Every structure is written in structure tokens, then in C-alpha cells.
mmCIF file of C-alpha atoms and ligand atoms in Angstrom:
data_model
loop_
_atom_site.group_PDB
_atom_site.id
_atom_site.type_symbol
_atom_site.label_atom_id
_atom_site.label_comp_id
_atom_site.label_asym_id
_atom_site.label_seq_id
_atom_site.Cartn_x
_atom_site.Cartn_y
_atom_site.Cartn_z
ATOM 1 C CA MET I 264 -16.803 -37.438 9.153
ATOM 2 C CA HIS I 265 -14.512 -34.944 10.835
ATOM 3 C CA ASN I 266 -14.321 -35.274 14.810
ATOM 4 C CA ASN I 267 -14.266 -33.217 17.766
ATOM 5 C CA SER I 268 -11.120 -35.102 18.827
ATOM 6 C CA TYR I 269 -9.279 -38.128 18.771
ATOM 7 C CA LEU I 270 -7.314 -40.352 20.514
ATOM 8 C CA GLU I 271 -3.949 -41.823 18.760
ATOM 9 C CA LEU I 272 -1.947 -44.817 19.898
ATOM 10 C CA ASP I 273 1.715 -45.288 19.379
ATOM 11 C CA PRO I 274 2.442 -49.169 18.910
ATOM 12 C CA LYS I 275 6.062 -47.862 19.186
ATOM 13 C CA ALA I 276 5.618 -46.639 22.798
ATOM 14 C CA TYR I 277 4.206 -49.788 23.559
ATOM 15 C CA LYS I 278 6.985 -51.858 22.443
ATOM 16 C CA ILE I 279 9.467 -49.787 24.663
ATOM 17 C CA ASN I 280 7.275 -50.439 27.585
ATOM 18 C CA ILE I 281 6.751 -54.318 27.202
ATOM 19 C CA ASP I 282 10.506 -54.574 25.812
ATOM 20 C CA PHE I 283 11.184 -53.021 29.303
ATOM 21 C CA LEU I 284 8.629 -54.865 31.654
ATOM 22 C CA ARG I 285 9.961 -58.355 29.926
ATOM 23 C CA LYS I 286 13.431 -57.617 30.802
ATOM 24 C CA HIS I 287 12.778 -56.259 34.211
ATOM 25 C CA PHE I 288 10.697 -59.080 35.394
ATOM 26 C CA HIS I 289 12.033 -62.383 36.445
ATOM 27 C CA LYS I 290 12.983 -64.730 33.570
ATOM 28 C CA GLY I 291 9.913 -67.190 32.816
ATOM 29 C CA VAL I 292 7.364 -64.772 34.172
ATOM 30 C CA LEU I 293 4.226 -65.007 32.089
ATOM 31 C CA PHE I 294 3.098 -61.267 31.062
ATOM 32 C CA SER I 295 -0.550 -60.961 31.332
ATOM 33 C CA SER I 296 -1.912 -57.590 29.765
ATOM 34 C CA VAL I 297 -4.656 -56.367 31.762
ATOM 35 C CA VAL I 298 -7.096 -54.571 29.451
ATOM 36 C CA LYS I 299 -10.465 -54.071 31.668
ATOM 37 C CA GLY I 300 -12.098 -50.475 31.602
ATOM 38 C CA ASN I 301 -11.928 -50.344 27.655
ATOM 39 C CA ALA I 302 -8.029 -51.180 28.045
ATOM 40 C CA TYR I 303 -7.673 -48.116 30.347
ATOM 41 C CA GLY I 304 -9.651 -45.856 28.168
ATOM 42 C CA HIS I 305 -7.244 -46.794 25.111
ATOM 43 C CA SER I 306 -10.065 -49.381 23.264
ATOM 44 C CA ILE I 307 -10.051 -52.845 23.652
ATOM 45 C CA GLU I 308 -10.081 -53.674 20.040
ATOM 46 C CA LYS I 309 -7.114 -51.025 19.208
ATOM 47 C CA PHE I 310 -4.874 -51.893 21.830
ATOM 48 C CA VAL I 311 -5.292 -55.722 22.008
ATOM 49 C CA GLU I 312 -4.259 -55.365 18.377
ATOM 50 C CA ILE I 313 -1.130 -53.629 18.988
ATOM 51 C CA ALA I 314 -0.340 -56.050 21.912
ATOM 52 C CA VAL I 315 -0.754 -59.167 19.759
ATOM 53 C CA ALA I 316 1.563 -57.670 17.244
ATOM 54 C CA GLU I 317 4.166 -57.411 20.501
ATOM 55 C CA LYS I 318 3.472 -61.196 21.095
ATOM 56 C CA VAL I 319 1.294 -60.796 24.083
ATOM 57 C CA THR I 320 -0.440 -63.937 24.738
ATOM 58 C CA HIS I 321 -2.609 -63.443 28.055
ATOM 59 C CA PHE I 322 -5.210 -60.847 28.704
ATOM 60 C CA SER I 323 -7.023 -60.166 31.678
ATOM 61 C CA VAL I 324 -10.304 -58.776 31.706
ATOM 62 C CA PHE I 325 -12.896 -57.521 34.465
ATOM 63 C CA ASP I 326 -16.126 -59.312 32.959
ATOM 64 C CA SER I 327 -17.503 -61.662 30.257
ATOM 65 C CA ASN I 328 -18.489 -58.497 27.925
ATOM 66 C CA GLU I 329 -14.630 -57.505 27.917
ATOM 67 C CA ALA I 330 -13.650 -61.255 27.241
ATOM 68 C CA ARG I 331 -15.934 -61.426 24.174
ATOM 69 C CA ARG I 332 -14.347 -58.211 22.839
ATOM 70 C CA VAL I 333 -10.800 -59.557 23.418
ATOM 71 C CA GLN I 334 -11.373 -63.054 22.069
ATOM 72 C CA ALA I 335 -13.146 -61.520 19.033
ATOM 73 C CA VAL I 336 -9.738 -60.040 18.168
ATOM 74 C CA VAL I 337 -7.423 -62.511 19.402
ATOM 75 C CA GLY I 338 -9.478 -65.689 18.748
ATOM 76 C CA GLU I 339 -6.981 -68.877 19.620
ATOM 77 C CA LYS I 340 -3.781 -66.787 19.899
ATOM 78 C CA ALA I 341 -4.112 -65.746 23.412
ATOM 79 C CA THR I 342 -5.548 -66.742 26.749
ATOM 80 C CA VAL I 343 -8.340 -64.699 28.016
ATOM 81 C CA MET I 344 -8.954 -64.538 31.829
ATOM 82 C CA ILE I 345 -11.999 -62.941 33.628
ATOM 83 C CA MET I 346 -10.841 -61.590 37.015
ATOM 84 C CA GLY I 347 -14.320 -60.403 38.286
ATOM 85 C CA TRP I 348 -17.816 -60.479 37.231
ATOM 86 C CA LEU I 349 -19.374 -62.982 35.047
ATOM 87 C CA SER I 350 -23.138 -64.516 35.039
ATOM 88 C CA ASN I 351 -23.433 -67.720 36.400
ATOM 89 C CA GLU I 352 -26.520 -68.287 34.745
ATOM 90 C CA ASP I 353 -25.897 -66.335 31.190
ATOM 91 C CA ASP I 354 -22.063 -66.580 30.531
ATOM 92 C CA LEU I 355 -20.587 -69.580 31.999
ATOM 93 C CA PRO I 356 -21.581 -71.832 29.329
ATOM 94 C CA TRP I 357 -19.754 -69.356 26.663
ATOM 95 C CA VAL I 358 -16.907 -69.104 28.874
ATOM 96 C CA ILE I 359 -16.276 -72.525 29.076
ATOM 97 C CA GLU I 360 -16.843 -73.242 25.526
ATOM 98 C CA ASN I 361 -14.445 -70.706 24.741
ATOM 99 C CA ASN I 362 -11.671 -71.848 27.003
ATOM 100 C CA ILE I 363 -12.000 -68.330 28.649
ATOM 101 C CA GLU I 364 -10.382 -68.655 32.177
ATOM 102 C CA PHE I 365 -11.917 -67.072 35.263
ATOM 103 C CA PHE I 366 -11.355 -66.139 38.896
ATOM 104 C CA VAL I 367 -13.531 -68.051 41.535
ATOM 105 C CA PHE I 368 -14.065 -66.674 44.833
ATOM 106 C CA GLU I 369 -17.179 -67.706 45.895
ATOM 107 C CA LYS I 370 -18.651 -71.372 46.139
ATOM 108 C CA HIS I 371 -21.613 -70.872 43.879
ATOM 109 C CA ARG I 372 -19.338 -69.732 41.039
ATOM 110 C CA LEU I 373 -17.527 -73.205 41.725
ATOM 111 C CA THR I 374 -20.973 -75.363 41.544
ATOM 112 C CA ALA I 375 -22.102 -73.543 38.671
ATOM 113 C CA ALA I 376 -19.287 -74.096 37.016
ATOM 114 C CA LEU I 377 -19.370 -77.745 37.537
ATOM 115 C CA ALA I 378 -22.935 -77.819 36.367
ATOM 116 C CA SER I 379 -22.007 -76.233 32.778
ATOM 117 C CA ALA I 380 -18.821 -78.138 32.381
ATOM 118 C CA LYS I 381 -20.840 -81.458 33.093
ATOM 119 C CA LYS I 382 -23.371 -80.284 30.641
ATOM 120 C CA LEU I 383 -20.873 -79.108 28.045
ATOM 121 C CA GLY I 384 -18.631 -82.200 28.580
ATOM 122 C CA LYS I 385 -15.880 -79.818 28.695
ATOM 123 C CA LYS I 386 -13.317 -78.825 31.823
ATOM 124 C CA ALA I 387 -13.946 -75.137 33.251
ATOM 125 C CA ILE I 388 -10.829 -73.583 33.907
ATOM 126 C CA VAL I 389 -10.259 -71.966 36.738
ATOM 127 C CA HIS I 390 -8.079 -69.538 38.970
ATOM 128 C CA ILE I 391 -9.088 -69.801 42.826
ATOM 129 C CA GLU I 392 -8.630 -66.427 44.260
ATOM 130 C CA VAL I 393 -8.231 -66.079 47.902
ATOM 131 C CA GLU I 394 -8.540 -63.814 50.740
ATOM 132 C CA THR I 395 -5.051 -62.644 51.924
ATOM 133 C CA GLY I 396 -6.143 -59.107 53.683
ATOM 134 C CA MET I 397 -7.694 -56.848 51.179
ATOM 135 C CA ASN I 398 -11.315 -57.817 52.113
ATOM 136 C CA ARG I 399 -12.949 -57.593 48.819
ATOM 137 C CA THR I 400 -13.185 -61.013 46.746
ATOM 138 C CA GLY I 401 -11.546 -64.235 47.765
ATOM 139 C CA PHE I 402 -12.356 -67.348 49.407
ATOM 140 C CA ASN I 403 -11.755 -66.865 53.433
ATOM 141 C CA SER I 404 -9.866 -69.212 55.316
ATOM 142 C CA SER I 405 -12.896 -70.930 56.696
ATOM 143 C CA GLU I 406 -14.199 -72.286 53.143
ATOM 144 C CA LEU I 407 -10.534 -73.291 51.774
ATOM 145 C CA LYS I 408 -11.232 -76.801 53.217
ATOM 146 C CA TRP I 409 -14.446 -76.988 51.166
ATOM 147 C CA VAL I 410 -12.915 -75.645 48.089
ATOM 148 C CA GLN I 411 -10.115 -77.861 47.944
ATOM 149 C CA ASP I 412 -12.262 -80.973 48.628
ATOM 150 C CA PHE I 413 -14.254 -79.972 45.658
ATOM 151 C CA LEU I 414 -11.591 -79.425 43.410
ATOM 152 C CA LEU I 415 -10.172 -82.909 44.282
ATOM 153 C CA LYS I 416 -13.391 -84.551 44.066
ATOM 154 C CA ASN I 417 -14.149 -82.853 40.654
ATOM 155 C CA ALA I 418 -10.706 -82.618 38.731
ATOM 156 C CA GLU I 419 -12.418 -84.141 35.791
ATOM 157 C CA PHE I 420 -14.415 -81.210 34.994
ATOM 158 C CA ILE I 421 -12.547 -78.422 36.864
ATOM 159 C CA GLU I 422 -8.863 -77.671 35.997
ATOM 160 C CA PHE I 423 -7.363 -75.952 38.898
ATOM 161 C CA LYS I 424 -5.204 -73.493 36.731
ATOM 162 C CA GLY I 425 -4.541 -70.629 39.410
ATOM 163 C CA LEU I 426 -4.016 -69.680 42.997
ATOM 164 C CA CYS I 427 -4.410 -65.832 43.016
ATOM 165 C CA THR I 428 -4.787 -62.759 45.147
ATOM 166 C CA HIS I 429 -4.762 -59.167 45.023
ATOM 167 C CA PHE I 430 -2.828 -56.416 46.753
ATOM 168 C CA ALA I 431 -4.377 -53.763 48.625
ATOM 169 C CA GLY I 432 -2.434 -51.009 47.565
ATOM 170 C CA ALA I 433 1.057 -51.916 46.588
ATOM 171 C CA GLU I 434 1.688 -48.424 45.026
ATOM 172 C CA SER I 435 2.167 -46.650 48.405
ATOM 173 C CA ILE I 436 4.584 -47.422 50.920
ATOM 174 C CA ALA I 437 2.021 -46.605 53.520
ATOM 175 C CA ASN I 438 0.559 -50.163 53.113
ATOM 176 C CA TYR I 439 3.962 -51.725 53.216
ATOM 177 C CA PHE I 440 3.173 -54.136 56.468
ATOM 178 C CA ARG I 441 -0.384 -55.022 54.996
ATOM 179 C CA ILE I 442 1.194 -56.226 51.963
ATOM 180 C CA LYS I 443 3.846 -58.086 53.295
ATOM 181 C CA LYS I 444 1.308 -59.667 55.472
ATOM 182 C CA GLN I 445 -0.617 -60.583 52.587
ATOM 183 C CA ILE I 446 2.302 -61.992 50.914
ATOM 184 C CA ASP I 447 3.227 -64.482 53.771
ATOM 185 C CA ARG I 448 -0.573 -65.154 53.906
ATOM 186 C CA TYR I 449 -0.723 -66.153 50.323
ATOM 187 C CA ASP I 450 2.431 -68.424 50.892
ATOM 188 C CA GLU I 451 0.764 -70.157 53.929
ATOM 189 C CA ILE I 452 -2.320 -70.921 51.492
ATOM 190 C CA TYR I 453 -0.282 -72.051 48.620
ATOM 191 C CA ASN I 454 1.378 -74.523 50.738
ATOM 192 C CA GLN I 455 -1.825 -75.640 52.229
ATOM 193 C CA PHE I 456 -3.102 -76.361 48.682
ATOM 194 C CA CYS I 457 0.097 -78.226 47.996
ATOM 195 C CA ASP I 458 0.150 -80.388 50.767
ATOM 196 C CA LYS I 459 -3.569 -81.500 49.744
ATOM 197 C CA GLY I 460 -1.814 -82.312 46.382
ATOM 198 C CA LEU I 461 -3.389 -79.440 44.856
ATOM 199 C CA LYS I 462 -0.698 -77.810 43.125
ATOM 200 C CA PRO I 463 -2.019 -74.799 40.747
ATOM 201 C CA LYS I 464 -0.076 -74.348 37.221
ATOM 202 C CA GLN I 465 0.231 -70.820 37.981
ATOM 203 C CA LYS I 466 0.704 -68.803 41.156
ATOM 204 C CA HIS I 467 -0.256 -65.079 40.818
ATOM 205 C CA ALA I 468 -0.897 -62.056 42.732
ATOM 206 C CA ALA I 469 1.175 -59.097 41.204
ATOM 207 C CA CYS I 470 -0.183 -55.719 39.583
ATOM 208 C CA SER I 471 2.320 -53.518 38.243
ATOM 209 C CA ALA I 472 2.967 -52.080 41.664
ATOM 210 C CA ALA I 473 3.528 -55.076 43.445
ATOM 211 C CA ALA I 474 5.483 -56.420 40.540
ATOM 212 C CA MET I 475 7.832 -53.365 40.639
ATOM 213 C CA MET I 476 8.085 -53.139 44.594
ATOM 214 C CA TYR I 477 7.995 -56.498 45.664
ATOM 215 C CA PRO I 478 9.862 -58.487 43.017
ATOM 216 C CA GLU I 479 9.086 -61.769 45.122
ATOM 217 C CA THR I 480 5.384 -61.506 44.072
ATOM 218 C CA GLN I 481 5.966 -61.952 40.324
ATOM 219 C CA MET I 482 5.874 -65.755 40.791
ATOM 220 C CA ASP I 483 4.437 -67.443 37.460
ATOM 221 C CA MET I 484 2.637 -64.608 36.030
ATOM 222 C CA VAL I 485 2.000 -60.857 36.706
ATOM 223 C CA ARG I 486 -0.764 -59.007 35.636
ATOM 224 C CA ILE I 487 -0.036 -55.785 34.404
ATOM 225 C CA GLY I 488 -2.202 -53.151 33.649
ATOM 226 C CA ILE I 489 -1.153 -49.263 33.971
ATOM 227 C CA MET I 490 2.756 -49.787 33.492
ATOM 228 C CA GLN I 491 2.242 -51.171 29.881
ATOM 229 C CA TYR I 492 0.284 -48.189 28.967
ATOM 230 C CA GLY I 493 3.424 -46.057 29.773
ATOM 231 C CA PHE I 494 2.202 -44.735 33.214
ATOM 232 C CA TRP I 495 3.499 -45.559 36.903
ATOM 233 C CA SER I 496 1.058 -46.708 39.373
ATOM 234 C CA SER I 497 2.003 -43.854 41.516
ATOM 235 C CA PRO I 498 5.538 -41.548 42.005
ATOM 236 C CA GLU I 499 6.392 -43.613 44.736
ATOM 237 C CA VAL I 500 6.760 -46.823 42.441
ATOM 238 C CA LEU I 501 9.123 -44.310 40.119
ATOM 239 C CA VAL I 502 11.010 -43.060 42.604
ATOM 240 C CA ASN I 503 11.495 -46.467 44.348
ATOM 241 C CA PHE I 504 12.578 -47.604 40.441
ATOM 242 C CA TYR I 505 15.037 -44.525 40.348
ATOM 243 C CA ASN I 506 16.581 -45.422 43.551
ATOM 244 C CA THR I 507 17.640 -49.004 42.284
ATOM 245 C CA LYS I 508 19.256 -47.649 39.262
ATOM 246 C CA ARG I 509 22.203 -44.980 38.523
ATOM 247 C CA LYS I 510 20.240 -43.331 35.782
ATOM 248 C CA ASN I 511 17.255 -41.404 36.574
ATOM 249 C CA GLU I 512 15.573 -41.787 33.580
ATOM 250 C CA ASN I 513 11.725 -43.028 32.704
ATOM 251 C CA PRO I 514 12.156 -45.988 30.671
ATOM 252 C CA LEU I 515 8.163 -45.975 29.999
ATOM 253 C CA LYS I 516 6.261 -44.088 27.231
ATOM 254 C CA ARG I 517 2.984 -42.879 27.064
ATOM 255 C CA VAL I 518 1.068 -44.948 24.463
ATOM 256 C CA ILE I 519 -1.948 -42.511 24.247
ATOM 257 C CA SER I 520 -2.286 -38.891 22.788
ATOM 258 C CA TRP I 521 -5.383 -36.943 22.693
ATOM 259 C CA LYS I 522 -5.918 -34.142 20.312
ATOM 260 C CA SER I 523 -8.364 -31.845 19.019
ATOM 261 C CA GLU I 524 -8.504 -28.388 17.248
ATOM 262 C CA VAL I 525 -9.581 -24.735 17.817
ATOM 263 C CA MET I 526 -13.011 -24.244 17.018
ATOM 264 C CA SER I 527 -13.147 -20.624 17.227
ATOM 265 C CA VAL I 528 -11.258 -17.625 18.461
ATOM 266 C CA LYS I 529 -12.642 -14.139 19.860
ATOM 267 C CA LYS I 530 -11.573 -11.322 22.143
ATOM 268 C CA VAL I 531 -13.197 -10.701 25.307
ATOM 269 C CA LYS I 532 -12.768 -7.353 27.432
ATOM 270 C CA ARG I 533 -11.246 -6.895 30.685
ATOM 271 C CA GLY I 534 -13.994 -6.850 33.358
ATOM 272 C CA GLU I 535 -15.986 -9.604 31.642
ATOM 273 C CA PHE I 536 -16.795 -12.925 32.904
ATOM 274 C CA VAL I 537 -16.044 -16.146 31.056
ATOM 275 C CA GLY I 538 -18.473 -18.889 30.592
ATOM 276 C CA TYR I 539 -21.087 -19.791 32.879
ATOM 277 C CA GLY I 540 -21.154 -18.044 36.092
ATOM 278 C CA THR I 541 -18.614 -15.942 37.533
ATOM 279 C CA SER I 542 -15.825 -18.459 38.149
ATOM 280 C CA PHE I 543 -13.523 -16.551 35.528
ATOM 281 C CA MET I 544 -13.354 -13.003 35.033
ATOM 282 C CA ALA I 545 -10.944 -11.252 32.295
ATOM 283 C CA ASP I 546 -8.602 -8.988 34.385
ATOM 284 C CA ALA I 547 -7.338 -7.516 30.994
ATOM 285 C CA ASN I 548 -8.366 -7.399 27.811
ATOM 286 C CA MET I 549 -7.757 -11.061 26.287
ATOM 287 C CA LYS I 550 -8.200 -13.504 23.443
ATOM 288 C CA ILE I 551 -9.928 -16.887 23.806
ATOM 289 C CA ALA I 552 -10.349 -20.101 21.900
ATOM 290 C CA CYS I 553 -13.135 -22.686 22.126
ATOM 291 C CA VAL I 554 -12.128 -26.243 21.843
ATOM 292 C CA PRO I 555 -14.790 -28.728 21.400
ATOM 293 C CA VAL I 556 -13.855 -31.247 24.179
ATOM 294 C CA GLY I 557 -15.812 -31.377 27.380
ATOM 295 C CA TYR I 558 -16.952 -33.437 30.231
ATOM 296 C CA ALA I 559 -19.063 -35.641 28.002
ATOM 297 C CA HIS I 560 -15.927 -36.645 26.618
ATOM 298 C CA GLY I 561 -14.145 -37.370 29.508
ATOM 299 C CA TYR I 562 -12.479 -34.071 30.305
ATOM 300 C CA GLY I 563 -13.501 -33.550 33.712
ATOM 301 C CA ARG I 564 -15.063 -30.663 35.244
ATOM 302 C CA SER I 565 -12.538 -30.816 38.182
ATOM 303 C CA LEU I 566 -10.424 -29.445 35.402
ATOM 304 C CA SER I 567 -12.180 -26.272 35.334
ATOM 305 C CA ASN I 568 -9.926 -22.936 35.609
ATOM 306 C CA VAL I 569 -6.869 -25.398 35.835
ATOM 307 C CA GLY I 570 -6.512 -27.556 33.308
ATOM 308 C CA ARG I 571 -3.892 -27.241 30.383
ATOM 309 C CA VAL I 572 -3.691 -27.863 26.667
ATOM 310 C CA LEU I 573 -0.926 -27.303 24.129
ATOM 311 C CA ILE I 574 -1.564 -24.945 21.186
ATOM 312 C CA ASN I 575 1.191 -23.548 19.013
ATOM 313 C CA GLY I 576 3.620 -25.118 21.009
ATOM 314 C CA GLU I 577 2.655 -23.166 24.086
ATOM 315 C CA ARG I 578 0.990 -24.555 27.343
ATOM 316 C CA CYS I 579 -2.546 -22.679 27.762
ATOM 317 C CA VAL I 580 -4.746 -22.705 30.434
ATOM 318 C CA VAL I 581 -8.420 -23.478 30.669
ATOM 319 C CA ILE I 582 -10.571 -20.563 31.932
ATOM 320 C CA GLY I 583 -13.852 -20.945 33.326
ATOM 321 C CA SER I 584 -15.699 -24.031 33.715
ATOM 322 C CA ILE I 585 -15.637 -27.231 31.391
ATOM 323 C CA ASN I 586 -18.535 -27.574 29.824
ATOM 324 C CA MET I 587 -20.216 -30.651 28.051
ATOM 325 C CA ASN I 588 -18.949 -30.466 24.898
ATOM 326 C CA MET I 589 -16.709 -27.641 24.989
ATOM 327 C CA MET I 590 -13.927 -25.498 27.086
ATOM 328 C CA VAL I 591 -12.116 -22.324 26.668
ATOM 329 C CA ILE I 592 -8.649 -21.413 26.555
ATOM 330 C CA ASP I 593 -6.837 -18.408 27.225
ATOM 331 C CA VAL I 594 -4.845 -17.627 24.054
ATOM 332 C CA THR I 595 -4.052 -14.082 24.626
ATOM 333 C CA LEU I 596 -0.225 -14.482 24.115
ATOM 334 C CA LEU I 597 -0.592 -16.462 20.806
ATOM 335 C CA ASP I 598 -0.207 -14.102 17.766
ATOM 336 C CA ASN I 599 -0.763 -16.438 15.071
ATOM 337 C CA ILE I 600 -3.580 -18.779 16.758
ATOM 338 C CA LYS I 601 -6.517 -19.523 14.093
ATOM 339 C CA ARG I 602 -9.231 -21.968 13.623
ATOM 340 C CA ASN I 603 -8.311 -25.448 13.352
ATOM 341 C CA ASP I 604 -4.918 -25.154 14.582
ATOM 342 C CA GLU I 605 -3.986 -28.567 16.654
ATOM 343 C CA VAL I 606 -4.815 -28.719 20.661
ATOM 344 C CA VAL I 607 -2.957 -31.211 22.347
ATOM 345 C CA LEU I 608 -4.834 -32.285 25.669
ATOM 346 C CA ILE I 609 -2.757 -35.217 26.251
ATOM 347 C CA GLY I 610 0.783 -35.648 24.641
ATOM 348 C CA ASP I 611 3.465 -33.630 22.621
ATOM 349 C CA GLN I 612 3.343 -30.757 20.654
ATOM 350 C CA ALA I 613 6.959 -28.844 19.459
ATOM 351 C CA ASP I 614 9.253 -29.429 22.765
ATOM 352 C CA LYS I 615 6.081 -29.476 25.130
ATOM 353 C CA GLN I 616 4.310 -32.484 26.808
ATOM 354 C CA LEU I 617 1.297 -32.839 28.466
ATOM 355 C CA SER I 618 1.134 -36.177 30.584
ATOM 356 C CA VAL I 619 -1.866 -37.725 32.052
ATOM 357 C CA SER I 620 -0.320 -37.219 35.493
ATOM 358 C CA SER I 621 0.111 -33.659 35.242
ATOM 359 C CA PHE I 622 -3.447 -33.233 34.675
ATOM 360 C CA SER I 623 -4.370 -35.614 37.597
ATOM 361 C CA ASP I 624 -2.080 -33.442 39.961
ATOM 362 C CA TYR I 625 -4.289 -30.576 39.017
ATOM 363 C CA SER I 626 -7.788 -32.302 39.595
ATOM 364 C CA ASN I 627 -6.531 -35.043 42.020
ATOM 365 C CA LEU I 628 -7.804 -37.803 39.934
ATOM 366 C CA LEU I 629 -5.721 -40.863 39.537
ATOM 367 C CA ASN I 630 -4.110 -41.877 36.052
ATOM 368 C CA TYR I 631 -6.481 -44.843 35.995
ATOM 369 C CA GLU I 632 -9.649 -42.813 36.594
ATOM 370 C CA LEU I 633 -8.659 -40.288 34.097
ATOM 371 C CA LEU I 634 -7.709 -42.853 31.337
ATOM 372 C CA THR I 635 -10.989 -45.007 31.793
ATOM 373 C CA ARG I 636 -13.323 -42.112 31.541
ATOM 374 C CA LEU I 637 -12.216 -41.216 27.983
ATOM 375 C CA SER I 638 -15.603 -41.602 26.546
ATOM 376 C CA ALA I 639 -15.634 -44.689 24.075
ATOM 377 C CA ASP I 640 -17.000 -42.555 21.596
ATOM 378 C CA ILE I 641 -13.760 -40.869 21.136
ATOM 379 C CA PRO I 642 -12.055 -42.284 17.781
ATOM 380 C CA ARG I 643 -8.914 -44.189 18.155
ATOM 381 C CA ILE I 644 -6.448 -44.212 15.709
ATOM 382 C CA ILE I 645 -3.252 -46.226 15.684
ATOM 383 C CA LYS I 646 -0.300 -44.201 14.831
ATOM 384 C CA ASN I 647 2.039 -45.596 12.262
HETATM 385 C C1 LIG R 820 -6.536 -53.820 37.466
HETATM 386 C C2 LIG R 820 -5.939 -55.211 38.199
HETATM 387 C C3 LIG R 820 -4.806 -55.621 37.949
HETATM 388 C C4 LIG R 820 -3.793 -54.381 37.143
HETATM 389 O O1 LIG R 820 -3.034 -53.562 38.059
HETATM 390 P P1 LIG R 820 -2.372 -52.257 37.553
HETATM 391 O O2 LIG R 820 -2.055 -51.344 38.629
HETATM 392 O O3 LIG R 820 -2.953 -51.653 36.408
HETATM 393 O O4 LIG R 820 -0.907 -53.110 36.821
HETATM 394 C C5 LIG R 820 -3.993 -56.571 38.448
HETATM 395 N N1 LIG R 820 -4.803 -57.599 39.291
HETATM 396 C C6 LIG R 820 -6.194 -57.258 39.381
HETATM 397 C C7 LIG R 820 -6.984 -58.211 40.007
HETATM 398 C C8 LIG R 820 -6.908 -55.868 38.999
HETATM 399 O O5 LIG R 820 -8.422 -55.578 38.933
#
């Protein structure tokens, strides 16, 4: 099988990121590797394998399917924590049986967990998520007394492992006051739990941006997604980091590269339109190359006429619209281009680089969205 394109994961880059993050965070803070969204497009199976080799022992996922995939790789070697969806009816017994930890932000999940735990004769390990101002999931203040009473009464079957919350956009300084209020509110709630004799083993709230911008949010555990893959949550987080250092050197390294090859090369006459419709007209005689990657693979249509790729060590521009399985590149200036030449969609070639963020700039897609859109069908290869 010869694939249209492949994604290459670089374990050395991951090591650089994780070493930096571990050194940067306070001593004793547990590192949870967030691998939701197919490990931000990297592939749960492949990425978790790389992380485990770097002694990561805690993984956070969104739902029970992802939890199953992570556990299939790590077995007993690591803790898996579900932050979002699980079916109280279908998943809870499996989750509890397998020591998977999970967020609880709803009374029904707590009562269902108790019922399941009793039936299995095994404790459910819960992280109580509290509302601090994001207004998404999390128990509201009016529900906290009920939750506390429930935890006190059912300690035999419910282990109160964590007290957690999530911030509403720590990567943007525009949200500064809102985040500060959330941090204060979290502290109040934490004290309220402690006053009742409910001291969680783990206080946790920070995603990448919060852990960097508001170090006090690191608490007992940080839930790190985007930065471990080598990307900053936003340019502001990077600039903030530079402002605290003497050297402006990005300590993170992209783990992923996306590569394909030239499928065909041909000439187009001046005045002709290229591709569907009329969005691109050749204003001179030109040479074009087709690359077998399109929006079906996660290369967004918003990159039509603006995307860049690297071929023969040069940056080349996408012309016309991105098709389902193909894109067209202007290669007029490449004298030696031929079929099967390497095409880099994300990554390095010769001395040039194409980063995900550069292509999100062109299309207003966040790093996050672009990565998670990478089709699960593209093979992921671990670089050696
Ligand atoms: C996605 C997510 C994170 C990680 O966010 P990053 O910005 O990628 O570090 C942390 N906590 C929760 C609840 C999340 O959903």
C-alpha cells in the first residue's frame, strides 16, 4: 500500500516538550497528558505509546471511547481520566471496573455511579467539577451542599479523588479578570469542601495556557494538551513566556509532520482558469503540480488559493480551490520538479518550515481545530 499522505510523529520532539514542561511546572505537580480528539489528531494509539515511553502516567480524555483506546495501550501502567461524556447506563460499569476516573458535574451521574459501584462492589473514582464562571459543565453553587452530603454519606463506594474546574479562555489576556475571578471562586469552593471534612486528593484546574499564564493554577495536577504536541495555545501565551525570559527562543518542538508527494505535473496557458470555477486564473504561462490531499483528509477548503506547501525545498502556493482529494500547486519556478517528489504540508524541508500556526493564520483556524481535523485514515508513523 502506498498512501496519499502520511503523518510522522517525532518522539525526540515530544521528549523536548515534556522535559521543558516538567522543568517549568512547580515541583510535584502531576502531568496529565490530554489526548482527546484522537490526541489532537496525532492518533491516540501512536501518541500514547510515545508518551508512555517518556514516563507519562496520567491521561485525560473526553469520552469513554477514548478511554478504552488509551487503556488498550497503557493497561495498568497509567491512570485514565474522562473529562466529558460517558453513558451512565452503558459505560459506567466498565469505567468503574477498570479504575477509570471521571468528572462528575451532574447529580444523575453521581447517583448512577453509586448504584454501579454498589453492584460491582468496587469504588467509583470521581472528580467533582464545579462551576466557577465558564458556565459550561460543573455543579452550580446551589448544588454543592447536596454533593457534599452525598460524598460524606457514600464514601464507602465513591472515592472523592479530585476537585476541578476549567477556565474560560486562559490563552487570551482579554479574559484576565474573568479567569482571576474563577481562580478566587475555585479557592472558596475548595475551602468550603475542606470545612466539611472533604479534602480532595487532587486539586486541578489548569490547561496549557492557565498553567503558563497563571502559575498558581497548577495546584496538584495540570491537564496539558496543546503544548505537549509542540504548539502554544495562542501567540499571547508565547509572548508572555518570552517576557519572562532573557532569550526569545521557542522551547517547544512540533511533534507532527504531514507529508505527501507530487502526483502529476503539467503546464497551463496564460488566461486559463485552474480547477473548479473561476477562483484562479493563470496570469502567465505556468506549471502546476497536483498533490493527492484535499478536504476529505483534513486540509480545509478555507486554504483554497492561500495554503502553502514545501516542494524541492521551496515554499509554493495552493491555487484554486481545495478539492475533496486533491489540491493544485503553482510550481512554475521549480525547474526540476517531478512526480513522486516529496510535498510537505506541515513540517520541514531543507531549511524551510511550515508550521500549523502559519496555516491557521491563513485560514483563521485555530491550531486545535486544524490538528483534530486531520483524518483518522491517514497513517501515522513514528519517526525513529
Ligand atoms: C482540552 C482540555 C484541556 C487541555 O487544554 P490545552 O489548551 O490543550 O492544554 C484541559 N482541561 C479540559 C477540561 C479540557 O477540555
